[in-house]
PDB file of C-alpha atoms in Angstrom:
ATOM      1  CA  MET S1108      -5.161  17.038  11.466  1.00  0.00           C
ATOM      2  CA  ASN S1109      -5.646  18.945  15.147  1.00  0.00           C
ATOM      3  CA  SER S1110      -1.431  17.912  16.079  1.00  0.00           C
ATOM      4  CA  THR S1111       0.246  18.433  19.084  1.00  0.00           C
ATOM      5  CA  LEU S1112       3.836  19.451  18.752  1.00  0.00           C
ATOM      6  CA  LYS S1113       6.532  17.358  21.557  1.00  0.00           C
ATOM      7  CA  THR S1114       9.768  16.510  21.667  1.00  0.00           C
ATOM      8  CA  VAL S1115      11.979  13.456  22.594  1.00  0.00           C
ATOM      9  CA  THR S1116      14.960  12.745  24.092  1.00  0.00           C
ATOM     10  CA  THR S1117      17.227  10.493  21.485  1.00  0.00           C
ATOM     11  CA  PRO S1118      21.168   9.653  22.066  1.00  0.00           C
ATOM     12  CA  ALA S1119      21.855  12.127  19.276  1.00  0.00           C
ATOM     13  CA  LEU S1120      19.045  14.868  19.363  1.00  0.00           C
ATOM     14  CA  GLU S1121      15.870  16.453  20.956  1.00  0.00           C
ATOM     15  CA  MET S1122      13.589  14.810  18.156  1.00  0.00           C
ATOM     16  CA  ALA S1123      10.259  17.328  17.886  1.00  0.00           C
ATOM     17  CA  PHE S1124       7.284  15.487  15.996  1.00  0.00           C
ATOM     18  CA  GLU S1125       3.573  16.218  16.183  1.00  0.00           C
ATOM     19  CA  GLU S1126       1.358  13.762  17.065  1.00  0.00           C
ATOM     20  CA  GLY S1127      -2.782  13.645  16.530  1.00  0.00           C
ATOM     21  CA  GLY S1128      -5.073  10.761  17.110  1.00  0.00           C
ATOM     22  CA  VAL S1129      -6.131   8.308  19.915  1.00  0.00           C
ATOM     23  CA  ARG S1130      -2.673   7.012  22.194  1.00  0.00           C
ATOM     24  CA  ASP S1131      -3.524   3.779  22.213  1.00  0.00           C
ATOM     25  CA  ALA S1132      -4.461   2.810  18.767  1.00  0.00           C
ATOM     26  CA  THR S1133      -2.126   1.615  16.044  1.00  0.00           C
ATOM     27  CA  THR S1134       0.304   3.780  15.022  1.00  0.00           C
ATOM     28  CA  PHE S1135       1.354   5.483  11.897  1.00  0.00           C
ATOM     29  CA  VAL S1136       5.231   6.692  11.698  1.00  0.00           C
ATOM     30  CA  LEU S1137       5.403   9.732   8.933  1.00  0.00           C
ATOM     31  CA  VAL S1138       9.054  10.077   8.381  1.00  0.00           C
ATOM     32  CA  HIS S1139       9.415  13.115   5.696  1.00  0.00           C
ATOM     33  CA  GLY S1140      12.361  13.376   3.214  1.00  0.00           C
ATOM     34  CA  TRP S1141      14.116  16.761   1.708  1.00  0.00           C
ATOM     35  CA  PRO S1142      14.047  18.960   0.731  1.00  0.00           C
ATOM     36  CA  ASP S1143      10.320  18.838   3.076  1.00  0.00           C
ATOM     37  CA  ASP S1144       9.763  18.555   6.564  1.00  0.00           C
ATOM     38  CA  ALA S1145       6.693  16.644   8.194  1.00  0.00           C
ATOM     39  CA  ARG S1146       3.981  19.270   7.382  1.00  0.00           C
ATOM     40  CA  THR S1147       4.180  16.494   3.646  1.00  0.00           C
ATOM     41  CA  TRP S1148       1.982  14.265   6.170  1.00  0.00           C
ATOM     42  CA  ARG S1149      -0.960  16.892   6.833  1.00  0.00           C
ATOM     43  CA  ALA S1150      -3.303  15.180   4.385  1.00  0.00           C
ATOM     44  CA  VAL S1151      -2.397  12.181   5.272  1.00  0.00           C
ATOM     45  CA  ALA S1152      -2.559  12.079   8.833  1.00  0.00           C
ATOM     46  CA  ALA S1153      -5.403  13.818   8.919  1.00  0.00           C
ATOM     47  CA  ARG S1154      -6.740  10.986   6.791  1.00  0.00           C
ATOM     48  CA  LEU S1155      -6.097   8.111   9.491  1.00  0.00           C
ATOM     49  CA  VAL S1156      -6.687   9.958  11.922  1.00  0.00           C
ATOM     50  CA  GLY S1157     -10.314  10.388  11.208  1.00  0.00           C
ATOM     51  CA  GLU S1158      -9.958   6.683  10.249  1.00  0.00           C
ATOM     52  CA  GLY S1159      -9.258   5.959  14.121  1.00  0.00           C
ATOM     53  CA  TYR S1160      -5.840   5.724  14.139  1.00  0.00           C
ATOM     54  CA  ARG S1161      -2.526   7.095  15.724  1.00  0.00           C
ATOM     55  CA  VAL S1162      -0.049   8.879  13.948  1.00  0.00           C
ATOM     56  CA  LEU S1163       2.561  10.632  14.707  1.00  0.00           C
ATOM     57  CA  CYS S1164       5.187  12.842  12.308  1.00  0.00           C
ATOM     58  CA  PRO S1165       8.660  13.639  13.409  1.00  0.00           C
ATOM     59  CA  TYR S1166      11.302  16.031  12.235  1.00  0.00           C
ATOM     60  CA  LEU S1167      14.595  14.929  11.049  1.00  0.00           C
ATOM     61  CA  ARG S1168      17.487  15.850  11.786  1.00  0.00           C
ATOM     62  CA  GLY S1169      18.548  19.347  10.315  1.00  0.00           C
ATOM     63  CA  PHE S1170      14.748  20.120   9.858  1.00  0.00           C
ATOM     64  CA  GLY S1171      12.478  22.365  11.956  1.00  0.00           C
ATOM     65  CA  PRO S1172      12.618  22.008  15.520  1.00  0.00           C
ATOM     66  CA  THR S1173      14.612  19.583  16.058  1.00  0.00           C
ATOM     67  CA  ARG S1174      18.568  19.752  17.519  1.00  0.00           C
ATOM     68  CA  PHE S1175      21.355  17.831  18.349  1.00  0.00           C
ATOM     69  CA  ARG S1176      22.298  16.802  21.445  1.00  0.00           C
ATOM     70  CA  ASP S1177      25.677  18.336  22.673  1.00  0.00           C
ATOM     71  CA  SER S1178      28.657  17.858  20.543  1.00  0.00           C
ATOM     72  CA  VAL S1179      26.950  15.052  18.071  1.00  0.00           C
ATOM     73  CA  MET S1180      28.120  15.760  14.421  1.00  0.00           C
ATOM     74  CA  ARG S1181      26.058  16.981  11.499  1.00  0.00           C
ATOM     75  CA  SER S1182      26.144  14.087   9.688  1.00  0.00           C
ATOM     76  CA  GLY S1183      22.636  13.801   7.231  1.00  0.00           C
ATOM     77  CA  GLN S1184      24.401  10.271   6.354  1.00  0.00           C
ATOM     78  CA  ILE S1185      21.427   7.472   5.438  1.00  0.00           C
ATOM     79  CA  SER S1186      22.460   4.939   8.313  1.00  0.00           C
ATOM     80  CA  ALA S1187      22.245   8.299  10.730  1.00  0.00           C
ATOM     81  CA  LEU S1188      18.795   8.559   9.610  1.00  0.00           C
ATOM     82  CA  GLY S1189      17.590   5.475   9.677  1.00  0.00           C
ATOM     83  CA  GLN S1190      19.176   5.128  13.542  1.00  0.00           C
ATOM     84  CA  ASP S1191      17.697   8.243  14.624  1.00  0.00           C
ATOM     85  CA  VAL S1192      14.120   6.901  13.821  1.00  0.00           C
ATOM     86  CA  VAL S1193      15.042   3.651  15.552  1.00  0.00           C
ATOM     87  CA  ASP S1194      16.033   5.865  18.306  1.00  0.00           C
ATOM     88  CA  PHE S1195      12.421   7.798  17.891  1.00  0.00           C
ATOM     89  CA  VAL S1196      10.675   4.225  17.448  1.00  0.00           C
ATOM     90  CA  GLU S1197      12.502   3.144  21.226  1.00  0.00           C
ATOM     91  CA  ALA S1198      12.400   6.178  23.302  1.00  0.00           C
ATOM     92  CA  LEU S1199       9.045   6.300  22.390  1.00  0.00           C
ATOM     93  CA  ASP S1200       8.371   2.363  23.298  1.00  0.00           C
ATOM     94  CA  LEU S1201       6.062   1.458  19.516  1.00  0.00           C
ATOM     95  CA  ARG S1202       5.552  -1.458  18.616  1.00  0.00           C
ATOM     96  CA  ASP S1203       3.246  -2.922  16.252  1.00  0.00           C
ATOM     97  CA  LEU S1204       3.093   0.431  13.838  1.00  0.00           C
ATOM     98  CA  VAL S1205       3.408   1.101  10.592  1.00  0.00           C
ATOM     99  CA  LEU S1206       6.142   3.006   9.433  1.00  0.00           C
ATOM    100  CA  VAL S1207       5.684   5.205   6.286  1.00  0.00           C
ATOM    101  CA  GLY S1208       9.026   6.875   4.552  1.00  0.00           C
ATOM    102  CA  HIS S1209       8.896   9.439   1.712  1.00  0.00           C
ATOM    103  CA  ASP S1210      12.694  10.417   0.452  1.00  0.00           C
ATOM    104  CA  TRP S1211      15.434  10.706   2.921  1.00  0.00           C
ATOM    105  CA  GLY S1212      12.585   9.591   4.999  1.00  0.00           C
ATOM    106  CA  ALA S1213      11.803   5.908   2.704  1.00  0.00           C
ATOM    107  CA  ARG S1214      15.649   5.076   2.913  1.00  0.00           C
ATOM    108  CA  ALA S1215      15.423   5.321   6.967  1.00  0.00           C
ATOM    109  CA  ALA S1216      13.065   4.002   6.876  1.00  0.00           C
ATOM    110  CA  TYR S1217      14.162   0.462   5.097  1.00  0.00           C
ATOM    111  CA  VAL S1218      17.531   0.812   7.228  1.00  0.00           C
ATOM    112  CA  ALA S1219      14.739   0.048  10.600  1.00  0.00           C
ATOM    113  CA  ALA S1220      12.645  -1.831   8.773  1.00  0.00           C
ATOM    114  CA  VAL S1221      16.476  -4.334   9.152  1.00  0.00           C
ATOM    115  CA  LEU S1222      17.423  -3.264  12.393  1.00  0.00           C
ATOM    116  CA  ILE S1223      13.427  -3.288  14.935  1.00  0.00           C
ATOM    117  CA  PRO S1224      11.557  -6.363  12.287  1.00  0.00           C
ATOM    118  CA  ASP S1225       9.803  -7.302  15.602  1.00  0.00           C
ATOM    119  CA  ARG S1226       8.495  -3.902  16.106  1.00  0.00           C
ATOM    120  CA  LEU S1227       7.034  -3.254  13.030  1.00  0.00           C
ATOM    121  CA  ARG S1228       3.561  -4.052  11.482  1.00  0.00           C
ATOM    122  CA  ALA S1229       4.117  -2.717   7.588  1.00  0.00           C
ATOM    123  CA  MET S1230       5.682  -0.625   5.608  1.00  0.00           C
ATOM    124  CA  VAL S1231       5.071   2.178   3.199  1.00  0.00           C
ATOM    125  CA  ALA S1232       8.108   3.627   0.837  1.00  0.00           C
ATOM    126  CA  LEU S1233       7.682   6.158  -1.359  1.00  0.00           C
ATOM    127  CA  SER S1234       9.846   7.894  -4.387  1.00  0.00           C
ATOM    128  CA  VAL S1235      12.457   5.506  -3.193  1.00  0.00           C
ATOM    129  CA  GLY S1236      13.684   1.825  -3.985  1.00  0.00           C
ATOM    130  CA  TYR S1237      15.644  -0.807  -1.261  1.00  0.00           C
ATOM    131  CA  GLY S1238      19.344  -0.532  -1.712  1.00  0.00           C
ATOM    132  CA  THR S1239      20.300   2.887  -3.446  1.00  0.00           C
ATOM    133  CA  ASN S1240      22.754   4.203  -1.234  1.00  0.00           C
ATOM    134  CA  THR S1241      25.794   3.087  -1.345  1.00  0.00           C
ATOM    135  CA  PRO S1242      28.663   4.912  -3.448  1.00  0.00           C
ATOM    136  CA  ASP S1243      29.598   2.530  -5.812  1.00  0.00           C
ATOM    137  CA  GLN S1244      25.573   1.826  -7.416  1.00  0.00           C
ATOM    138  CA  THR S1245      25.111   2.081 -10.530  1.00  0.00           C
ATOM    139  CA  LEU S1246      22.925   4.968 -12.561  1.00  0.00           C
ATOM    140  CA  SER S1247      21.895   5.372 -15.889  1.00  0.00           C
ATOM    141  CA  PHE S1248      22.787   8.227 -17.677  1.00  0.00           C
ATOM    142  CA  ASP S1249      19.559   9.569 -17.046  1.00  0.00           C
ATOM    143  CA  GLN S1250      19.092   8.610 -13.446  1.00  0.00           C
ATOM    144  CA  ALA S1251      22.979  10.518 -13.223  1.00  0.00           C
ATOM    145  CA  ARG S1252      21.188  13.831 -14.608  1.00  0.00           C
ATOM    146  CA  GLN S1253      18.752  14.000 -12.657  1.00  0.00           C
ATOM    147  CA  TYR S1254      21.115  13.355  -9.622  1.00  0.00           C
ATOM    148  CA  TRP S1255      23.074  17.164 -10.193  1.00  0.00           C
ATOM    149  CA  TYR S1256      21.984  18.873  -6.832  1.00  0.00           C
ATOM    150  CA  HIS S1257      24.460  15.718  -5.769  1.00  0.00           C
ATOM    151  CA  TRP S1258      26.907  16.449  -8.025  1.00  0.00           C
ATOM    152  CA  TYR S1259      27.255  20.327  -7.173  1.00  0.00           C
ATOM    153  CA  PHE S1260      26.587  20.045  -3.915  1.00  0.00           C
ATOM    154  CA  ALA S1261      30.136  17.890  -4.061  1.00  0.00           C
ATOM    155  CA  LEU S1262      31.765  20.988  -4.959  1.00  0.00           C
ATOM    156  CA  GLU S1263      32.246  24.077  -2.251  1.00  0.00           C
ATOM    157  CA  ARG S1264      30.388  26.213  -4.945  1.00  0.00           C
ATOM    158  CA  GLY S1265      27.122  24.245  -4.864  1.00  0.00           C
ATOM    159  CA  ARG S1266      27.157  24.457  -0.647  1.00  0.00           C
ATOM    160  CA  GLN S1267      27.596  28.080  -0.950  1.00  0.00           C
ATOM    161  CA  ALA S1268      24.529  28.642  -3.134  1.00  0.00           C
ATOM    162  CA  LEU S1269      22.672  26.336  -0.859  1.00  0.00           C
ATOM    163  CA  GLU S1270      23.662  28.445   1.870  1.00  0.00           C
ATOM    164  CA  ARG S1271      22.990  31.793   0.265  1.00  0.00           C
ATOM    165  CA  ASP S1272      19.236  30.951  -1.102  1.00  0.00           C
ATOM    166  CA  ARG S1273      17.624  27.835   0.596  1.00  0.00           C
ATOM    167  CA  ARG S1274      14.238  28.533  -0.382  1.00  0.00           C
ATOM    168  CA  ASP S1275      15.068  29.156  -4.253  1.00  0.00           C
ATOM    169  CA  PHE S1276      16.842  25.802  -4.700  1.00  0.00           C
ATOM    170  CA  ALA S1277      13.674  23.978  -3.072  1.00  0.00           C
ATOM    171  CA  ARG S1278      11.620  25.601  -4.834  1.00  0.00           C
ATOM    172  CA  ARG S1279      13.630  25.391  -7.793  1.00  0.00           C
ATOM    173  CA  LEU S1280      13.719  20.942  -6.767  1.00  0.00           C
ATOM    174  CA  TRP S1281       9.983  20.956  -6.010  1.00  0.00           C
ATOM    175  CA  ARG S1282       8.684  22.559  -9.639  1.00  0.00           C
ATOM    176  CA  LEU S1283      11.546  20.314 -11.268  1.00  0.00           C
ATOM    177  CA  TRP S1284      10.740  16.912  -9.329  1.00  0.00           C
ATOM    178  CA  SER S1285       7.188  16.873  -9.699  1.00  0.00           C
ATOM    179  CA  PRO S1286       5.837  18.887 -13.492  1.00  0.00           C
ATOM    180  CA  SER S1287       2.578  18.415 -13.273  1.00  0.00           C
ATOM    181  CA  TRP S1288       2.018  19.567  -9.554  1.00  0.00           C
ATOM    182  CA  ARG S1289       0.827  23.023  -9.201  1.00  0.00           C
ATOM    183  CA  PHE S1290       1.617  23.451  -5.353  1.00  0.00           C
ATOM    184  CA  THR S1291       0.867  27.482  -3.960  1.00  0.00           C
ATOM    185  CA  GLU S1292       3.287  29.293  -2.018  1.00  0.00           C
ATOM    186  CA  GLU S1293       2.019  29.239   1.325  1.00  0.00           C
ATOM    187  CA  GLU S1294       2.290  25.891   1.083  1.00  0.00           C
ATOM    188  CA  PHE S1295       6.091  25.828   0.613  1.00  0.00           C
ATOM    189  CA  GLU S1296       6.350  28.636   2.745  1.00  0.00           C
ATOM    190  CA  ALA S1297       4.793  27.523   5.428  1.00  0.00           C
ATOM    191  CA  THR S1298       7.829  24.009   4.672  1.00  0.00           C
ATOM    192  CA  ALA S1299      10.340  26.357   4.164  1.00  0.00           C
ATOM    193  CA  ALA S1300      10.672  27.641   7.736  1.00  0.00           C
ATOM    194  CA  SER S1301      11.891  24.095   8.161  1.00  0.00           C
ATOM    195  CA  PHE S1302      15.250  24.351   6.388  1.00  0.00           C
ATOM    196  CA  ASP S1303      15.759  27.664   8.853  1.00  0.00           C
ATOM    197  CA  ASN S1304      16.810  25.364  11.251  1.00  0.00           C
ATOM    198  CA  PRO S1305      21.022  25.961  11.922  1.00  0.00           C
ATOM    199  CA  ASP S1306      22.279  22.729  10.953  1.00  0.00           C
ATOM    200  CA  TRP S1307      20.374  22.296   8.167  1.00  0.00           C
ATOM    201  CA  VAL S1308      23.076  23.137   5.261  1.00  0.00           C
ATOM    202  CA  GLN S1309      25.540  21.593   6.615  1.00  0.00           C
ATOM    203  CA  VAL S1310      22.982  17.710   7.669  1.00  0.00           C
ATOM    204  CA  THR S1311      21.933  18.446   3.878  1.00  0.00           C
ATOM    205  CA  ILE S1312      25.659  18.528   1.837  1.00  0.00           C
ATOM    206  CA  HIS S1313      27.289  15.992   4.122  1.00  0.00           C
ATOM    207  CA  SER S1314      24.509  13.480   3.507  1.00  0.00           C
ATOM    208  CA  TYR S1315      24.963  13.691  -0.680  1.00  0.00           C
ATOM    209  CA  ARG S1316      28.979  14.171   0.128  1.00  0.00           C
ATOM    210  CA  HIS S1317      28.929  11.269   2.029  1.00  0.00           C
ATOM    211  CA  ARG S1318      26.076   8.798   0.099  1.00  0.00           C
ATOM    212  CA  TRP S1319      28.828   9.501  -3.009  1.00  0.00           C
ATOM    213  CA  GLY S1320      32.229   8.884  -1.239  1.00  0.00           C
ATOM    214  CA  HIS S1321      33.070  13.167  -1.393  1.00  0.00           C
ATOM    215  CA  ALA S1322      33.195  13.065   2.991  1.00  0.00           C
ATOM    216  CA  PRO S1323      33.239  10.528   5.885  1.00  0.00           C
ATOM    217  CA  GLY S1324      30.940  10.056   8.723  1.00  0.00           C
ATOM    218  CA  ASP S1325      30.396   9.753  11.614  1.00  0.00           C
ATOM    219  CA  PRO S1326      32.297   7.243  13.560  1.00  0.00           C
ATOM    220  CA  ARG S1327      29.580   6.105  15.660  1.00  0.00           C
ATOM    221  CA  TYR S1328      27.473   4.698  12.123  1.00  0.00           C
ATOM    222  CA  ASP S1329      31.017   2.884  11.264  1.00  0.00           C
ATOM    223  CA  ALA S1330      29.971  -0.781  12.325  1.00  0.00           C
ATOM    224  CA  LEU S1331      25.928   0.025  10.831  1.00  0.00           C
ATOM    225  CA  GLU S1332      27.339   1.549   7.595  1.00  0.00           C
ATOM    226  CA  GLN S1333      29.257  -2.342   6.929  1.00  0.00           C
ATOM    227  CA  ARG S1334      26.171  -3.464   7.723  1.00  0.00           C
ATOM    228  CA  LEU S1335      24.311  -1.507   5.097  1.00  0.00           C
ATOM    229  CA  ALA S1336      27.122  -1.984   2.612  1.00  0.00           C
ATOM    230  CA  THR S1337      24.862  -5.173   1.325  1.00  0.00           C
ATOM    231  CA  PRO S1338      21.406  -5.002   1.575  1.00  0.00           C
ATOM    232  CA  GLU S1339      19.779  -7.195   3.595  1.00  0.00           C
ATOM    233  CA  LYS S1340      16.434  -9.326   3.377  1.00  0.00           C
ATOM    234  CA  VAL S1341      13.592  -7.181   4.565  1.00  0.00           C
ATOM    235  CA  GLU S1342      11.297  -9.239   6.369  1.00  0.00           C
ATOM    236  CA  VAL S1343       8.452  -6.562   6.818  1.00  0.00           C
ATOM    237  CA  PRO S1344       5.555  -6.655   4.539  1.00  0.00           C
ATOM    238  CA  THR S1345       6.403  -3.661   2.334  1.00  0.00           C
ATOM    239  CA  LEU S1346       4.021  -1.137  -0.145  1.00  0.00           C
ATOM    240  CA  VAL S1347       6.339   1.040  -1.751  1.00  0.00           C
ATOM    241  CA  LEU S1348       4.359   3.979  -4.321  1.00  0.00           C
ATOM    242  CA  HIS S1349       6.435   5.954  -7.383  1.00  0.00           C
ATOM    243  CA  GLY S1350       5.478   8.710  -8.943  1.00  0.00           C
ATOM    244  CA  ALA S1351       5.673   7.683 -13.005  1.00  0.00           C
ATOM    245  CA  GLU S1352       7.090  11.602 -13.014  1.00  0.00           C
ATOM    246  CA  ASP S1353       8.932  11.408 -10.587  1.00  0.00           C
ATOM    247  CA  GLY S1354      12.159  13.897 -11.390  1.00  0.00           C
ATOM    248  CA  ALA S1355      14.419  13.455  -8.899  1.00  0.00           C
ATOM    249  CA  THR S1356      14.350   9.268  -8.366  1.00  0.00           C
ATOM    250  CA  LEU S1357      13.226   7.993 -11.518  1.00  0.00           C
ATOM    251  CA  PRO S1358      10.746   5.271 -11.276  1.00  0.00           C
ATOM    252  CA  GLU S1359      13.205   2.509 -13.199  1.00  0.00           C
ATOM    253  CA  THR S1360      15.097   2.892 -10.049  1.00  0.00           C
ATOM    254  CA  SER S1361      12.523   1.028  -7.397  1.00  0.00           C
ATOM    255  CA  GLU S1362      11.968  -1.694 -10.507  1.00  0.00           C
ATOM    256  CA  GLY S1363      13.186  -5.096  -9.218  1.00  0.00           C
ATOM    257  CA  LYS S1364      14.042  -5.677  -5.609  1.00  0.00           C
ATOM    258  CA  ALA S1365      11.403  -7.999  -4.724  1.00  0.00           C
ATOM    259  CA  SER S1366      13.639 -10.779  -4.071  1.00  0.00           C
ATOM    260  CA  PHE S1367      14.592  -8.097  -1.144  1.00  0.00           C
ATOM    261  CA  PHE S1368      11.538  -9.072   0.485  1.00  0.00           C
ATOM    262  CA  THR S1369      10.638 -12.279   2.305  1.00  0.00           C
ATOM    263  CA  ASN S1370       6.931 -11.320   4.160  1.00  0.00           C
ATOM    264  CA  GLY S1371       4.932  -9.366   1.212  1.00  0.00           C
ATOM    265  CA  TYR S1372       5.919  -6.758  -1.364  1.00  0.00           C
ATOM    266  CA  ARG S1373       3.871  -4.852  -3.866  1.00  0.00           C
ATOM    267  CA  ARG S1374       4.791  -1.615  -5.955  1.00  0.00           C
ATOM    268  CA  GLU S1375       2.638   0.393  -7.925  1.00  0.00           C
ATOM    269  CA  VAL S1376       3.583   3.899  -9.894  1.00  0.00           C
ATOM    270  CA  LEU S1377       0.775   6.457  -9.587  1.00  0.00           C
ATOM    271  CA  ALA S1378       0.458   7.661 -13.522  1.00  0.00           C
ATOM    272  CA  GLY S1379       0.735  12.043 -13.064  1.00  0.00           C
ATOM    273  CA  VAL S1380       2.294  12.172 -10.126  1.00  0.00           C
ATOM    274  CA  GLY S1381       5.945  13.015  -9.632  1.00  0.00           C
ATOM    275  CA  HIS S1382       8.241  13.439  -6.752  1.00  0.00           C
ATOM    276  CA  PHE S1383       6.285  14.038  -3.401  1.00  0.00           C
ATOM    277  CA  PRO S1384       2.929  11.628  -3.926  1.00  0.00           C
ATOM    278  CA  GLN S1385       1.603  12.069  -0.132  1.00  0.00           C
ATOM    279  CA  ARG S1386       1.604  15.964  -1.292  1.00  0.00           C
ATOM    280  CA  GLU S1387       0.185  15.085  -4.639  1.00  0.00           C
ATOM    281  CA  ARG S1388      -2.116  12.348  -4.259  1.00  0.00           C
ATOM    282  CA  PRO S1389      -2.841  12.007  -0.621  1.00  0.00           C
ATOM    283  CA  GLN S1390      -5.433   9.399  -1.207  1.00  0.00           C
ATOM    284  CA  ALA S1391      -3.036   7.286  -3.266  1.00  0.00           C
ATOM    285  CA  VAL S1392      -0.543   7.132  -0.330  1.00  0.00           C
ATOM    286  CA  VAL S1393      -3.945   6.840   2.613  1.00  0.00           C
ATOM    287  CA  ALA S1394      -4.897   3.603   0.513  1.00  0.00           C
ATOM    288  CA  ALA S1395      -1.360   2.612   0.427  1.00  0.00           C
ATOM    289  CA  CYS S1396      -1.154   3.262   4.728  1.00  0.00           C
ATOM    290  CA  LEU S1397      -4.696   1.813   5.020  1.00  0.00           C
ATOM    291  CA  GLU S1398      -3.811  -1.724   3.081  1.00  0.00           C
ATOM    292  CA  ALA S1399      -0.152  -1.939   5.340  1.00  0.00           C
ATOM    293  CA  ALA S1400      -1.683  -2.077   8.212  1.00  0.00           C
ATOM    294  CA  ARG S1401      -4.560  -3.988   7.836  1.00  0.00           C
ATOM    295  CA  GLY S1402      -2.440  -6.962   5.604  1.00  0.00           C
ATOM    296  CA  LEU S1403      -0.775  -6.367   1.909  1.00  0.00           C
ATOM    297  CA  ARG S1404      -2.532  -7.962  -0.821  1.00  0.00           C
ATOM    298  CA  THR S1405      -0.004  -9.387  -2.579  1.00  0.00           C
ATOM    299  CA  ARG S1406       2.299 -11.681  -0.307  1.00  0.00           C
ATOM    300  CA  LEU S1407       5.600 -13.765  -1.403  1.00  0.00           C
TER     301      LEU S1407
END
């Protein structure tokens, strides 16, 4: 995709994003996860632009060229990420868009779907099920083991390890999370440049500590945190893709969520795919995006 790097001002951020496609076409907003960046969508975005859509790929707080405004707390809590997506959509006055999120981006997309359903045509969530953000959530022993890095980041030793060699840490996670995927060093390094953002480590550590109750949140999101504590019904038609070989969030974590969705829902598990479907099987993600834009086949 031939994209242009732009910046939009939101209440918390100078938020960088890549834009491609026809400006007055139906818009896709593609939101990346951790440890990743907007480049994760290159193959998907190129196909969507080729189909005649407009595609916007923002860089999350703490990633790449996105910067915090003034003295905003370097929070990585899910409510903040979700509010950032809402702020991005509202700042650009986007309507009738398809919101696509992976990992952190999927968690943020679920928040946005609750807060601004009137602006969304549909949503596609990758690798994360709905309602899995609270400290008291139930985890299987298998999932707790996969979340070893969450518990490591709760320690000062874990923060130091990430600070000391963020590239090696992220590279190892890519390999662990997607065991059948053979990415190139060039592909990894192109994305890893975004981890040099001066706030990346702080946002990362706060995100995982806050998620499990080990760090206080930014007070500006207290009301939203209270609202999100009990998952609300989602009115936006939603399609979930989960890799069968996902070594970060096991497929079991996205099972049994249909009752939360009131206007259409479908979940698909992708054989031979790990944690990064958009990189490993972009054609499946494109197909899901096009289905979401044109109307889900299965409606509840």
